[in-house]
Amino acid sequence: MEFKEKINYLYRYIGQHIMNMIPVSWENVYAVAYMTDGGGSVYFYYTVPGSDELFYSMDIPKNCHTSSDEFSHQTDGLYDLFEELRYEFIRNKHKAWSTCEFDFTIKGKLNVLYQFIDWDATEFGSSAYFNYYRYKKFGILPKLDYELKELYALERYMKEYQKQQDTSI
């Protein structure tokens, strides 16, 4: 399978996997995967028809009374799919992405955004990325002071990183 065909196949498979993880009617999905050679994390938010309220994927077992073990297994499977997507980039001699935003709607609209940041070279951990994503995507600020400070430090880092990328082109 050619690179583009394989990527499109994985997009469909990732989307279907996420849809199978949501046990209620949904309208929009906003997924993000952070990955390095040493590991990563994947999670998503979704909305339901007629509401703009965001529901966090990791709350599905609690909110929807589903098995935590089964959901954990599904989350691991989703991580594996994003890992396979990243591997396809490497296998085809493309730069390995470190962040993949994967947004789609019930009507089939898909938007995928890749970033190529060396997360291992930063001082930030997964909670900082989580808060940064929520802030940039949805305008949600963390409640704790230390998380706010970390968020603003990461935001400064990202601005500086972007500035360096812009000048290196």
JSON list of C-alpha atoms in Angstrom, two decimals:
[
{"chain": "A", "resi": 1, "resn": "MET", "atom": "CA", "xyz": [0.00, 0.00, 0.00]},
{"chain": "A", "resi": 2, "resn": "GLU", "atom": "CA", "xyz": [1.32, 3.47, -0.87]},
{"chain": "A", "resi": 3, "resn": "PHE", "atom": "CA", "xyz": [2.01, 5.97, 1.93]},
{"chain": "A", "resi": 4, "resn": "LYS", "atom": "CA", "xyz": [-1.03, 8.15, 1.25]},
{"chain": "A", "resi": 5, "resn": "GLU", "atom": "CA", "xyz": [-3.34, 5.12, 0.96]},
{"chain": "A", "resi": 6, "resn": "LYS", "atom": "CA", "xyz": [-2.00, 3.66, 4.21]},
{"chain": "A", "resi": 7, "resn": "ILE", "atom": "CA", "xyz": [-2.43, 7.00, 6.01]},
{"chain": "A", "resi": 8, "resn": "ASN", "atom": "CA", "xyz": [-6.01, 7.34, 4.78]},
{"chain": "A", "resi": 9, "resn": "TYR", "atom": "CA", "xyz": [-6.70, 3.75, 5.84]},
{"chain": "A", "resi": 10, "resn": "LEU", "atom": "CA", "xyz": [-5.34, 4.51, 9.31]},
{"chain": "A", "resi": 11, "resn": "TYR", "atom": "CA", "xyz": [-7.40, 7.72, 9.49]},
{"chain": "A", "resi": 12, "resn": "ARG", "atom": "CA", "xyz": [-10.56, 5.72, 8.85]},
{"chain": "A", "resi": 13, "resn": "TYR", "atom": "CA", "xyz": [-9.55, 3.03, 11.32]},
{"chain": "A", "resi": 14, "resn": "ILE", "atom": "CA", "xyz": [-8.68, 5.57, 14.05]},
{"chain": "A", "resi": 15, "resn": "GLY", "atom": "CA", "xyz": [-11.98, 7.39, 13.50]},
{"chain": "A", "resi": 16, "resn": "GLN", "atom": "CA", "xyz": [-13.95, 4.14, 13.65]},
{"chain": "A", "resi": 17, "resn": "HIS", "atom": "CA", "xyz": [-12.09, 3.05, 16.78]},
{"chain": "A", "resi": 18, "resn": "ILE", "atom": "CA", "xyz": [-12.92, 6.32, 18.55]},
{"chain": "A", "resi": 19, "resn": "MET", "atom": "CA", "xyz": [-16.56, 6.09, 17.45]},
{"chain": "A", "resi": 20, "resn": "ASN", "atom": "CA", "xyz": [-16.72, 2.60, 18.96]},
{"chain": "A", "resi": 21, "resn": "MET", "atom": "CA", "xyz": [-15.35, 3.97, 22.25]},
{"chain": "A", "resi": 22, "resn": "ILE", "atom": "CA", "xyz": [-18.16, 6.52, 22.65]},
{"chain": "A", "resi": 23, "resn": "PRO", "atom": "CA", "xyz": [-21.28, 4.70, 23.90]},
{"chain": "A", "resi": 24, "resn": "VAL", "atom": "CA", "xyz": [-23.66, 7.64, 23.30]},
{"chain": "A", "resi": 25, "resn": "SER", "atom": "CA", "xyz": [-24.72, 9.73, 20.32]},
{"chain": "A", "resi": 26, "resn": "TRP", "atom": "CA", "xyz": [-22.01, 12.24, 19.52]},
{"chain": "A", "resi": 27, "resn": "GLU", "atom": "CA", "xyz": [-21.47, 15.11, 17.11]},
{"chain": "A", "resi": 28, "resn": "ASN", "atom": "CA", "xyz": [-17.82, 16.25, 17.21]},
{"chain": "A", "resi": 29, "resn": "VAL", "atom": "CA", "xyz": [-14.61, 14.54, 18.31]},
{"chain": "A", "resi": 30, "resn": "TYR", "atom": "CA", "xyz": [-11.35, 16.29, 19.17]},
{"chain": "A", "resi": 31, "resn": "ALA", "atom": "CA", "xyz": [-8.53, 13.78, 19.68]},
{"chain": "A", "resi": 32, "resn": "VAL", "atom": "CA", "xyz": [-4.86, 14.40, 20.36]},
{"chain": "A", "resi": 33, "resn": "ALA", "atom": "CA", "xyz": [-1.87, 12.07, 20.51]},
{"chain": "A", "resi": 34, "resn": "TYR", "atom": "CA", "xyz": [1.49, 13.04, 21.98]},
{"chain": "A", "resi": 35, "resn": "MET", "atom": "CA", "xyz": [4.25, 10.62, 21.05]},
{"chain": "A", "resi": 36, "resn": "THR", "atom": "CA", "xyz": [7.99, 10.29, 21.31]},
{"chain": "A", "resi": 37, "resn": "ASP", "atom": "CA", "xyz": [10.23, 7.31, 20.75]},
{"chain": "A", "resi": 38, "resn": "GLY", "atom": "CA", "xyz": [9.84, 6.54, 24.46]},
{"chain": "A", "resi": 39, "resn": "GLY", "atom": "CA", "xyz": [6.06, 6.67, 24.84]},
{"chain": "A", "resi": 40, "resn": "GLY", "atom": "CA", "xyz": [3.16, 9.06, 24.81]},
{"chain": "A", "resi": 41, "resn": "SER", "atom": "CA", "xyz": [-0.51, 9.59, 25.52]},
{"chain": "A", "resi": 42, "resn": "VAL", "atom": "CA", "xyz": [-3.78, 9.76, 23.62]},
{"chain": "A", "resi": 43, "resn": "TYR", "atom": "CA", "xyz": [-7.12, 11.19, 24.67]},
{"chain": "A", "resi": 44, "resn": "PHE", "atom": "CA", "xyz": [-10.11, 12.93, 23.18]},
{"chain": "A", "resi": 45, "resn": "TYR", "atom": "CA", "xyz": [-13.08, 15.14, 23.86]},
{"chain": "A", "resi": 46, "resn": "TYR", "atom": "CA", "xyz": [-16.46, 14.87, 22.23]},
{"chain": "A", "resi": 47, "resn": "THR", "atom": "CA", "xyz": [-19.74, 16.76, 22.08]},
{"chain": "A", "resi": 48, "resn": "VAL", "atom": "CA", "xyz": [-23.24, 15.37, 21.91]},
{"chain": "A", "resi": 49, "resn": "PRO", "atom": "CA", "xyz": [-26.01, 16.59, 19.58]},
{"chain": "A", "resi": 50, "resn": "GLY", "atom": "CA", "xyz": [-27.60, 19.86, 20.65]},
{"chain": "A", "resi": 51, "resn": "SER", "atom": "CA", "xyz": [-24.85, 20.79, 23.13]},
{"chain": "A", "resi": 52, "resn": "ASP", "atom": "CA", "xyz": [-21.45, 22.46, 23.07]},
{"chain": "A", "resi": 53, "resn": "GLU", "atom": "CA", "xyz": [-20.47, 20.83, 26.37]},
{"chain": "A", "resi": 54, "resn": "LEU", "atom": "CA", "xyz": [-17.20, 18.92, 26.09]},
{"chain": "A", "resi": 55, "resn": "PHE", "atom": "CA", "xyz": [-16.96, 15.39, 27.45]},
{"chain": "A", "resi": 56, "resn": "TYR", "atom": "CA", "xyz": [-13.52, 14.00, 28.29]},
{"chain": "A", "resi": 57, "resn": "SER", "atom": "CA", "xyz": [-12.78, 10.50, 27.02]},
{"chain": "A", "resi": 58, "resn": "MET", "atom": "CA", "xyz": [-11.31, 9.26, 30.29]},
{"chain": "A", "resi": 59, "resn": "ASP", "atom": "CA", "xyz": [-14.62, 10.03, 32.02]},
{"chain": "A", "resi": 60, "resn": "ILE", "atom": "CA", "xyz": [-16.57, 7.64, 29.76]},
{"chain": "A", "resi": 61, "resn": "PRO", "atom": "CA", "xyz": [-16.48, 4.66, 32.17]},
{"chain": "A", "resi": 62, "resn": "LYS", "atom": "CA", "xyz": [-17.77, 6.81, 35.04]},
{"chain": "A", "resi": 63, "resn": "ASN", "atom": "CA", "xyz": [-20.30, 8.87, 33.07]},
{"chain": "A", "resi": 64, "resn": "CYS", "atom": "CA", "xyz": [-21.62, 6.10, 30.83]},
{"chain": "A", "resi": 65, "resn": "HIS", "atom": "CA", "xyz": [-21.40, 3.19, 33.30]},
{"chain": "A", "resi": 66, "resn": "THR", "atom": "CA", "xyz": [-19.10, 1.13, 31.10]},
{"chain": "A", "resi": 67, "resn": "SER", "atom": "CA", "xyz": [-16.34, -1.24, 32.15]},
{"chain": "A", "resi": 68, "resn": "SER", "atom": "CA", "xyz": [-13.12, 0.55, 33.11]},
{"chain": "A", "resi": 69, "resn": "ASP", "atom": "CA", "xyz": [-11.10, -2.49, 32.06]},
{"chain": "A", "resi": 70, "resn": "GLU", "atom": "CA", "xyz": [-12.73, -2.65, 28.63]},
{"chain": "A", "resi": 71, "resn": "PHE", "atom": "CA", "xyz": [-12.30, 1.10, 28.15]},
{"chain": "A", "resi": 72, "resn": "SER", "atom": "CA", "xyz": [-8.65, 0.88, 29.17]},
{"chain": "A", "resi": 73, "resn": "HIS", "atom": "CA", "xyz": [-8.17, -1.88, 26.59]},
{"chain": "A", "resi": 74, "resn": "GLN", "atom": "CA", "xyz": [-9.83, 0.30, 23.93]},
{"chain": "A", "resi": 75, "resn": "THR", "atom": "CA", "xyz": [-7.63, 3.26, 24.91]},
{"chain": "A", "resi": 76, "resn": "ASP", "atom": "CA", "xyz": [-4.54, 1.08, 24.55]},
{"chain": "A", "resi": 77, "resn": "GLY", "atom": "CA", "xyz": [-5.79, 0.05, 21.10]},
{"chain": "A", "resi": 78, "resn": "LEU", "atom": "CA", "xyz": [-6.25, 3.70, 20.14]},
{"chain": "A", "resi": 79, "resn": "TYR", "atom": "CA", "xyz": [-2.72, 4.46, 21.29]},
{"chain": "A", "resi": 80, "resn": "ASP", "atom": "CA", "xyz": [-1.45, 1.56, 19.17]},
{"chain": "A", "resi": 81, "resn": "LEU", "atom": "CA", "xyz": [-3.23, 2.95, 16.11]},
{"chain": "A", "resi": 82, "resn": "PHE", "atom": "CA", "xyz": [-1.65, 6.37, 16.54]},
{"chain": "A", "resi": 83, "resn": "GLU", "atom": "CA", "xyz": [1.69, 4.67, 17.09]},
{"chain": "A", "resi": 84, "resn": "GLU", "atom": "CA", "xyz": [1.19, 2.81, 13.80]},
{"chain": "A", "resi": 85, "resn": "LEU", "atom": "CA", "xyz": [0.32, 6.12, 12.09]},
{"chain": "A", "resi": 86, "resn": "ARG", "atom": "CA", "xyz": [3.55, 7.64, 13.42]},
{"chain": "A", "resi": 87, "resn": "TYR", "atom": "CA", "xyz": [5.52, 4.58, 12.33]},
{"chain": "A", "resi": 88, "resn": "GLU", "atom": "CA", "xyz": [4.19, 4.95, 8.77]},
{"chain": "A", "resi": 89, "resn": "PHE", "atom": "CA", "xyz": [5.80, 8.39, 8.64]},
{"chain": "A", "resi": 90, "resn": "ILE", "atom": "CA", "xyz": [9.13, 6.95, 9.79]},
{"chain": "A", "resi": 91, "resn": "ARG", "atom": "CA", "xyz": [8.90, 3.89, 7.53]},
{"chain": "A", "resi": 92, "resn": "ASN", "atom": "CA", "xyz": [8.32, 6.14, 4.53]},
{"chain": "A", "resi": 93, "resn": "LYS", "atom": "CA", "xyz": [11.25, 8.41, 5.42]},
{"chain": "A", "resi": 94, "resn": "HIS", "atom": "CA", "xyz": [9.10, 11.31, 6.62]},
{"chain": "A", "resi": 95, "resn": "LYS", "atom": "CA", "xyz": [9.82, 13.16, 9.82]},
{"chain": "A", "resi": 96, "resn": "ALA", "atom": "CA", "xyz": [8.16, 11.53, 12.83]},
{"chain": "A", "resi": 97, "resn": "TRP", "atom": "CA", "xyz": [5.46, 13.74, 14.26]},
{"chain": "A", "resi": 98, "resn": "SER", "atom": "CA", "xyz": [5.25, 14.31, 18.00]},
{"chain": "A", "resi": 99, "resn": "THR", "atom": "CA", "xyz": [1.70, 15.67, 18.19]},
{"chain": "A", "resi": 100, "resn": "CYS", "atom": "CA", "xyz": [-1.28, 14.68, 16.10]},
{"chain": "A", "resi": 101, "resn": "GLU", "atom": "CA", "xyz": [-4.59, 16.49, 16.47]},
{"chain": "A", "resi": 102, "resn": "PHE", "atom": "CA", "xyz": [-7.35, 14.40, 14.93]},
{"chain": "A", "resi": 103, "resn": "ASP", "atom": "CA", "xyz": [-10.73, 16.15, 14.77]},
{"chain": "A", "resi": 104, "resn": "PHE", "atom": "CA", "xyz": [-13.82, 14.86, 13.02]},
{"chain": "A", "resi": 105, "resn": "THR", "atom": "CA", "xyz": [-17.58, 15.28, 12.91]},
{"chain": "A", "resi": 106, "resn": "ILE", "atom": "CA", "xyz": [-20.50, 12.88, 12.63]},
{"chain": "A", "resi": 107, "resn": "LYS", "atom": "CA", "xyz": [-20.97, 14.25, 9.10]},
{"chain": "A", "resi": 108, "resn": "GLY", "atom": "CA", "xyz": [-17.55, 12.94, 8.08]},
{"chain": "A", "resi": 109, "resn": "LYS", "atom": "CA", "xyz": [-15.47, 16.13, 8.11]},
{"chain": "A", "resi": 110, "resn": "LEU", "atom": "CA", "xyz": [-11.89, 15.33, 9.16]},
{"chain": "A", "resi": 111, "resn": "ASN", "atom": "CA", "xyz": [-9.07, 17.68, 10.11]},
{"chain": "A", "resi": 112, "resn": "VAL", "atom": "CA", "xyz": [-5.63, 16.31, 11.01]},
{"chain": "A", "resi": 113, "resn": "LEU", "atom": "CA", "xyz": [-2.79, 18.54, 12.23]},
{"chain": "A", "resi": 114, "resn": "TYR", "atom": "CA", "xyz": [0.76, 17.34, 12.88]},
{"chain": "A", "resi": 115, "resn": "GLN", "atom": "CA", "xyz": [3.45, 19.04, 14.94]},
{"chain": "A", "resi": 116, "resn": "PHE", "atom": "CA", "xyz": [7.10, 18.04, 15.06]},
{"chain": "A", "resi": 117, "resn": "ILE", "atom": "CA", "xyz": [8.24, 19.25, 18.48]},
{"chain": "A", "resi": 118, "resn": "ASP", "atom": "CA", "xyz": [10.93, 17.38, 20.40]},
{"chain": "A", "resi": 119, "resn": "TRP", "atom": "CA", "xyz": [8.94, 16.93, 23.61]},
{"chain": "A", "resi": 120, "resn": "ASP", "atom": "CA", "xyz": [11.78, 14.94, 25.18]},
{"chain": "A", "resi": 121, "resn": "ALA", "atom": "CA", "xyz": [13.98, 18.05, 24.98]},
{"chain": "A", "resi": 122, "resn": "THR", "atom": "CA", "xyz": [11.56, 20.07, 27.13]},
{"chain": "A", "resi": 123, "resn": "GLU", "atom": "CA", "xyz": [11.10, 20.19, 30.88]},
{"chain": "A", "resi": 124, "resn": "PHE", "atom": "CA", "xyz": [7.35, 19.66, 30.55]},
{"chain": "A", "resi": 125, "resn": "GLY", "atom": "CA", "xyz": [5.36, 16.55, 31.32]},
{"chain": "A", "resi": 126, "resn": "SER", "atom": "CA", "xyz": [2.08, 15.09, 30.10]},
{"chain": "A", "resi": 127, "resn": "SER", "atom": "CA", "xyz": [-0.09, 17.20, 32.43]},
{"chain": "A", "resi": 128, "resn": "ALA", "atom": "CA", "xyz": [1.40, 20.37, 30.91]},
{"chain": "A", "resi": 129, "resn": "TYR", "atom": "CA", "xyz": [0.63, 19.16, 27.38]},
{"chain": "A", "resi": 130, "resn": "PHE", "atom": "CA", "xyz": [-2.89, 18.23, 28.48]},
{"chain": "A", "resi": 131, "resn": "ASN", "atom": "CA", "xyz": [-3.50, 21.71, 29.93]},
{"chain": "A", "resi": 132, "resn": "TYR", "atom": "CA", "xyz": [-1.88, 23.44, 26.96]},
{"chain": "A", "resi": 133, "resn": "TYR", "atom": "CA", "xyz": [-4.06, 21.52, 24.50]},
{"chain": "A", "resi": 134, "resn": "ARG", "atom": "CA", "xyz": [-7.25, 22.33, 26.45]},
{"chain": "A", "resi": 135, "resn": "TYR", "atom": "CA", "xyz": [-6.27, 25.98, 26.61]},
{"chain": "A", "resi": 136, "resn": "LYS", "atom": "CA", "xyz": [-5.30, 26.38, 22.94]},
{"chain": "A", "resi": 137, "resn": "LYS", "atom": "CA", "xyz": [-8.18, 24.28, 21.58]},
{"chain": "A", "resi": 138, "resn": "PHE", "atom": "CA", "xyz": [-11.04, 25.24, 23.89]},
{"chain": "A", "resi": 139, "resn": "GLY", "atom": "CA", "xyz": [-9.87, 28.21, 25.99]},
{"chain": "A", "resi": 140, "resn": "ILE", "atom": "CA", "xyz": [-10.03, 26.14, 29.19]},
{"chain": "A", "resi": 141, "resn": "LEU", "atom": "CA", "xyz": [-7.59, 27.27, 31.87]},
{"chain": "A", "resi": 142, "resn": "PRO", "atom": "CA", "xyz": [-6.40, 24.93, 34.62]},
{"chain": "A", "resi": 143, "resn": "LYS", "atom": "CA", "xyz": [-7.67, 25.70, 38.12]},
{"chain": "A", "resi": 144, "resn": "LEU", "atom": "CA", "xyz": [-4.46, 25.22, 40.12]},
{"chain": "A", "resi": 145, "resn": "ASP", "atom": "CA", "xyz": [-1.82, 27.98, 40.30]},
{"chain": "A", "resi": 146, "resn": "TYR", "atom": "CA", "xyz": [1.13, 25.71, 39.58]},
{"chain": "A", "resi": 147, "resn": "GLU", "atom": "CA", "xyz": [-0.67, 24.33, 36.51]},
{"chain": "A", "resi": 148, "resn": "LEU", "atom": "CA", "xyz": [-1.34, 27.87, 35.29]},
{"chain": "A", "resi": 149, "resn": "LYS", "atom": "CA", "xyz": [2.34, 28.78, 35.70]},
{"chain": "A", "resi": 150, "resn": "GLU", "atom": "CA", "xyz": [3.36, 25.63, 33.85]},
{"chain": "A", "resi": 151, "resn": "LEU", "atom": "CA", "xyz": [0.83, 26.36, 31.10]},
{"chain": "A", "resi": 152, "resn": "TYR", "atom": "CA", "xyz": [2.16, 29.88, 30.58]},
{"chain": "A", "resi": 153, "resn": "ALA", "atom": "CA", "xyz": [5.76, 28.59, 30.61]},
{"chain": "A", "resi": 154, "resn": "LEU", "atom": "CA", "xyz": [4.84, 26.03, 27.94]},
{"chain": "A", "resi": 155, "resn": "GLU", "atom": "CA", "xyz": [3.06, 28.72, 25.94]},
{"chain": "A", "resi": 156, "resn": "ARG", "atom": "CA", "xyz": [6.23, 30.86, 26.04]},
{"chain": "A", "resi": 157, "resn": "TYR", "atom": "CA", "xyz": [8.27, 27.84, 24.98]},
{"chain": "A", "resi": 158, "resn": "MET", "atom": "CA", "xyz": [5.91, 27.18, 22.06]},
{"chain": "A", "resi": 159, "resn": "LYS", "atom": "CA", "xyz": [6.09, 30.81, 20.90]},
{"chain": "A", "resi": 160, "resn": "GLU", "atom": "CA", "xyz": [9.90, 30.71, 21.03]},
{"chain": "A", "resi": 161, "resn": "TYR", "atom": "CA", "xyz": [9.93, 27.34, 19.27]},
{"chain": "A", "resi": 162, "resn": "GLN", "atom": "CA", "xyz": [7.68, 28.68, 16.52]},
{"chain": "A", "resi": 163, "resn": "LYS", "atom": "CA", "xyz": [9.87, 31.76, 16.14]},
{"chain": "A", "resi": 164, "resn": "GLN", "atom": "CA", "xyz": [12.92, 29.51, 15.69]},
{"chain": "A", "resi": 165, "resn": "GLN", "atom": "CA", "xyz": [11.06, 27.41, 13.11]},
{"chain": "A", "resi": 166, "resn": "ASP", "atom": "CA", "xyz": [9.98, 30.51, 11.20]},
{"chain": "A", "resi": 167, "resn": "THR", "atom": "CA", "xyz": [13.54, 31.85, 11.02]},
{"chain": "A", "resi": 168, "resn": "SER", "atom": "CA", "xyz": [15.03, 28.51, 9.97]},
{"chain": "A", "resi": 169, "resn": "ILE", "atom": "CA", "xyz": [12.89, 28.25, 6.84]}
]
